[in-house]
């Protein structure tokens, strides 16, 4: 089965928050999928370069409301896994603070900064095709 990854960022994020959100989401998803890193490469001088992610990752943008809808759809799409980053997570000083703050925040209050999805190519494309490239 061919799989696909897509990263969707909230369209109004400042550049630094967009970069941080991208890094956190990519690292978090990479730890959940087993086939994400290719073999090491070697340059013409014999230098070794550690393997990279083998999935192309389009970076897309969406409104805050569209991110909520994407999450709702991803949760009910078979074979798709996702990771999201919220403002609650971004503001936390450490992971335990994040978990405590998350537990105290209702789902309707969460402000999503971005979502990364992985799954069957057709499913991920269906979920993300209406979003624009960054």
PDB file of C-alpha atoms in Angstrom:
ATOM      1  CA  UNK A   1       0.000   0.000   0.000  1.00  0.00           C
ATOM      2  CA  UNK A   2       1.293   3.432  -0.911  1.00  0.00           C
ATOM      3  CA  UNK A   3       1.146   5.869   1.969  1.00  0.00           C
ATOM      4  CA  UNK A   4       1.242   9.623   2.177  1.00  0.00           C
ATOM      5  CA  UNK A   5       2.065  12.237   4.783  1.00  0.00           C
ATOM      6  CA  UNK A   6       0.682  15.788   4.788  1.00  0.00           C
ATOM      7  CA  UNK A   7       1.378  18.583   7.251  1.00  0.00           C
ATOM      8  CA  UNK A   8      -1.311  21.237   7.660  1.00  0.00           C
ATOM      9  CA  UNK A   9      -0.492  24.452   9.541  1.00  0.00           C
ATOM     10  CA  UNK A  10      -2.884  27.134  10.712  1.00  0.00           C
ATOM     11  CA  UNK A  11      -2.669  29.877   8.100  1.00  0.00           C
ATOM     12  CA  UNK A  12      -2.106  32.756  10.531  1.00  0.00           C
ATOM     13  CA  UNK A  13       0.851  31.336  12.485  1.00  0.00           C
ATOM     14  CA  UNK A  14       3.905  33.548  12.898  1.00  0.00           C
ATOM     15  CA  UNK A  15       6.946  32.112  11.106  1.00  0.00           C
ATOM     16  CA  UNK A  16       8.678  30.939  14.300  1.00  0.00           C
ATOM     17  CA  UNK A  17       5.538  29.122  15.499  1.00  0.00           C
ATOM     18  CA  UNK A  18       5.063  27.525  12.065  1.00  0.00           C
ATOM     19  CA  UNK A  19       8.655  26.250  12.072  1.00  0.00           C
ATOM     20  CA  UNK A  20       8.340  24.904  15.616  1.00  0.00           C
ATOM     21  CA  UNK A  21       4.954  23.302  14.926  1.00  0.00           C
ATOM     22  CA  UNK A  22       6.346  21.610  11.824  1.00  0.00           C
ATOM     23  CA  UNK A  23       9.338  20.192  13.682  1.00  0.00           C
ATOM     24  CA  UNK A  24       7.305  18.917  16.636  1.00  0.00           C
ATOM     25  CA  UNK A  25       4.643  17.297  14.455  1.00  0.00           C
ATOM     26  CA  UNK A  26       7.123  15.668  12.050  1.00  0.00           C
ATOM     27  CA  UNK A  27       9.199  14.253  14.905  1.00  0.00           C
ATOM     28  CA  UNK A  28       6.099  13.034  16.737  1.00  0.00           C
ATOM     29  CA  UNK A  29       4.680  11.280  13.680  1.00  0.00           C
ATOM     30  CA  UNK A  30       8.068   9.854  12.711  1.00  0.00           C
ATOM     31  CA  UNK A  31       8.254   8.107  16.065  1.00  0.00           C
ATOM     32  CA  UNK A  32       4.919   6.400  15.322  1.00  0.00           C
ATOM     33  CA  UNK A  33       5.592   5.022  11.846  1.00  0.00           C
ATOM     34  CA  UNK A  34       8.175   2.318  11.332  1.00  0.00           C
ATOM     35  CA  UNK A  35       9.116   2.871   7.696  1.00  0.00           C
ATOM     36  CA  UNK A  36       9.856   6.554   7.866  1.00  0.00           C
ATOM     37  CA  UNK A  37      13.667   6.639   7.628  1.00  0.00           C
ATOM     38  CA  UNK A  38      15.636   5.504   4.579  1.00  0.00           C
ATOM     39  CA  UNK A  39      19.077   3.967   4.550  1.00  0.00           C
ATOM     40  CA  UNK A  40      22.200   6.057   5.056  1.00  0.00           C
ATOM     41  CA  UNK A  41      23.764   7.618   1.977  1.00  0.00           C
ATOM     42  CA  UNK A  42      27.334   8.320   1.013  1.00  0.00           C
ATOM     43  CA  UNK A  43      28.700  11.282  -0.914  1.00  0.00           C
ATOM     44  CA  UNK A  44      31.449  11.102  -3.563  1.00  0.00           C
ATOM     45  CA  UNK A  45      34.092  11.849  -0.922  1.00  0.00           C
ATOM     46  CA  UNK A  46      33.032   8.926   1.257  1.00  0.00           C
ATOM     47  CA  UNK A  47      31.160  11.019   3.826  1.00  0.00           C
ATOM     48  CA  UNK A  48      28.186   9.244   5.360  1.00  0.00           C
ATOM     49  CA  UNK A  49      24.841  11.023   5.576  1.00  0.00           C
ATOM     50  CA  UNK A  50      22.243   9.519   7.938  1.00  0.00           C
ATOM     51  CA  UNK A  51      19.027   8.351   6.302  1.00  0.00           C
ATOM     52  CA  UNK A  52      16.189  10.824   5.845  1.00  0.00           C
ATOM     53  CA  UNK A  53      12.445  10.546   5.915  1.00  0.00           C
ATOM     54  CA  UNK A  54      11.333   8.679   2.779  1.00  0.00           C
ATOM     55  CA  UNK A  55       7.907  10.335   2.517  1.00  0.00           C
ATOM     56  CA  UNK A  56       7.511  13.632   0.676  1.00  0.00           C
ATOM     57  CA  UNK A  57       5.724  15.998   3.055  1.00  0.00           C
ATOM     58  CA  UNK A  58       3.652  18.745   1.473  1.00  0.00           C
ATOM     59  CA  UNK A  59       3.194  21.642   3.879  1.00  0.00           C
ATOM     60  CA  UNK A  60      -0.302  23.071   3.564  1.00  0.00           C
ATOM     61  CA  UNK A  61      -2.271  25.826   5.274  1.00  0.00           C
ATOM     62  CA  UNK A  62      -5.804  25.948   6.652  1.00  0.00           C
ATOM     63  CA  UNK A  63      -7.962  28.162   8.814  1.00  0.00           C
ATOM     64  CA  UNK A  64      -8.511  27.306  12.477  1.00  0.00           C
ATOM     65  CA  UNK A  65     -11.995  26.012  11.640  1.00  0.00           C
ATOM     66  CA  UNK A  66     -10.644  23.864   8.797  1.00  0.00           C
ATOM     67  CA  UNK A  67      -8.092  22.297  11.163  1.00  0.00           C
ATOM     68  CA  UNK A  68     -10.923  21.263  13.496  1.00  0.00           C
ATOM     69  CA  UNK A  69     -12.798  19.697  10.574  1.00  0.00           C
ATOM     70  CA  UNK A  70      -9.646  17.918   9.393  1.00  0.00           C
ATOM     71  CA  UNK A  71      -9.209  16.372  12.834  1.00  0.00           C
ATOM     72  CA  UNK A  72     -12.833  15.235  12.959  1.00  0.00           C
ATOM     73  CA  UNK A  73     -12.482  13.574   9.575  1.00  0.00           C
ATOM     74  CA  UNK A  74      -9.063  12.048  10.338  1.00  0.00           C
ATOM     75  CA  UNK A  75     -10.421  10.465  13.525  1.00  0.00           C
ATOM     76  CA  UNK A  76     -13.040   8.574  11.514  1.00  0.00           C
ATOM     77  CA  UNK A  77     -10.958   7.639   8.464  1.00  0.00           C
ATOM     78  CA  UNK A  78      -9.766   4.053   8.544  1.00  0.00           C
ATOM     79  CA  UNK A  79      -6.001   3.558   8.375  1.00  0.00           C
ATOM     80  CA  UNK A  80      -5.164   7.211   9.000  1.00  0.00           C
ATOM     81  CA  UNK A  81      -3.128   8.280  11.969  1.00  0.00           C
ATOM     82  CA  UNK A  82      -2.488  11.864  12.954  1.00  0.00           C
ATOM     83  CA  UNK A  83      -0.743  14.057  15.479  1.00  0.00           C
ATOM     84  CA  UNK A  84      -1.933  17.547  16.358  1.00  0.00           C
ATOM     85  CA  UNK A  85      -0.288  20.409  18.205  1.00  0.00           C
ATOM     86  CA  UNK A  86      -2.334  22.843  20.245  1.00  0.00           C
ATOM     87  CA  UNK A  87      -1.654  26.216  21.793  1.00  0.00           C
ATOM     88  CA  UNK A  88      -1.924  24.392  25.135  1.00  0.00           C
ATOM     89  CA  UNK A  89       1.109  22.295  24.190  1.00  0.00           C
ATOM     90  CA  UNK A  90       3.062  25.243  22.799  1.00  0.00           C
ATOM     91  CA  UNK A  91       2.669  27.231  26.025  1.00  0.00           C
ATOM     92  CA  UNK A  92       3.580  24.386  28.389  1.00  0.00           C
ATOM     93  CA  UNK A  93       6.984  24.501  30.050  1.00  0.00           C
ATOM     94  CA  UNK A  94       7.355  20.720  30.050  1.00  0.00           C
ATOM     95  CA  UNK A  95       5.417  17.638  29.002  1.00  0.00           C
ATOM     96  CA  UNK A  96       3.797  17.016  32.392  1.00  0.00           C
ATOM     97  CA  UNK A  97       2.521  20.612  32.472  1.00  0.00           C
ATOM     98  CA  UNK A  98       1.096  20.056  29.009  1.00  0.00           C
ATOM     99  CA  UNK A  99      -0.740  16.894  30.062  1.00  0.00           C
ATOM    100  CA  UNK A 100      -2.148  18.630  33.154  1.00  0.00           C
ATOM    101  CA  UNK A 101      -3.293  21.665  31.148  1.00  0.00           C
ATOM    102  CA  UNK A 102      -4.743  19.466  28.410  1.00  0.00           C
ATOM    103  CA  UNK A 103      -6.781  17.486  30.940  1.00  0.00           C
ATOM    104  CA  UNK A 104      -8.291  20.773  32.172  1.00  0.00           C
ATOM    105  CA  UNK A 105      -9.185  22.052  28.686  1.00  0.00           C
ATOM    106  CA  UNK A 106     -12.402  21.098  26.916  1.00  0.00           C
ATOM    107  CA  UNK A 107     -12.151  19.868  23.330  1.00  0.00           C
ATOM    108  CA  UNK A 108     -14.088  22.898  22.097  1.00  0.00           C
ATOM    109  CA  UNK A 109     -11.524  25.220  23.725  1.00  0.00           C
ATOM    110  CA  UNK A 110      -8.445  23.709  22.056  1.00  0.00           C
ATOM    111  CA  UNK A 111      -6.686  25.964  19.553  1.00  0.00           C
ATOM    112  CA  UNK A 112      -4.901  23.842  16.955  1.00  0.00           C
ATOM    113  CA  UNK A 113      -1.664  25.106  15.432  1.00  0.00           C
ATOM    114  CA  UNK A 114      -1.207  22.208  13.063  1.00  0.00           C
ATOM    115  CA  UNK A 115      -1.990  18.608  12.187  1.00  0.00           C
ATOM    116  CA  UNK A 116       0.113  15.993  10.431  1.00  0.00           C
ATOM    117  CA  UNK A 117      -1.625  12.997   8.866  1.00  0.00           C
ATOM    118  CA  UNK A 118      -0.305   9.681   7.556  1.00  0.00           C
ATOM    119  CA  UNK A 119      -2.111   6.842   5.893  1.00  0.00           C
ATOM    120  CA  UNK A 120      -3.222   5.407   2.579  1.00  0.00           C
ATOM    121  CA  UNK A 121      -2.396   7.867  -0.202  1.00  0.00           C
ATOM    122  CA  UNK A 122      -6.010   8.147  -1.357  1.00  0.00           C
ATOM    123  CA  UNK A 123      -7.322   8.781   2.169  1.00  0.00           C
ATOM    124  CA  UNK A 124      -4.756  11.461   3.023  1.00  0.00           C
ATOM    125  CA  UNK A 125      -5.304  13.138  -0.357  1.00  0.00           C
ATOM    126  CA  UNK A 126      -9.068  13.162   0.216  1.00  0.00           C
ATOM    127  CA  UNK A 127      -8.585  14.755   3.644  1.00  0.00           C
ATOM    128  CA  UNK A 128      -6.156  17.459   2.537  1.00  0.00           C
ATOM    129  CA  UNK A 129      -6.729  18.255  -1.162  1.00  0.00           C
ATOM    130  CA  UNK A 130      -8.702  21.437  -0.513  1.00  0.00           C
ATOM    131  CA  UNK A 131      -5.818  23.103   1.360  1.00  0.00           C
ATOM    132  CA  UNK A 132      -3.234  25.398  -0.262  1.00  0.00           C
ATOM    133  CA  UNK A 133       0.517  24.868  -0.260  1.00  0.00           C
ATOM    134  CA  UNK A 134       2.412  27.084   2.151  1.00  0.00           C
TER     135      UNK A 134
END
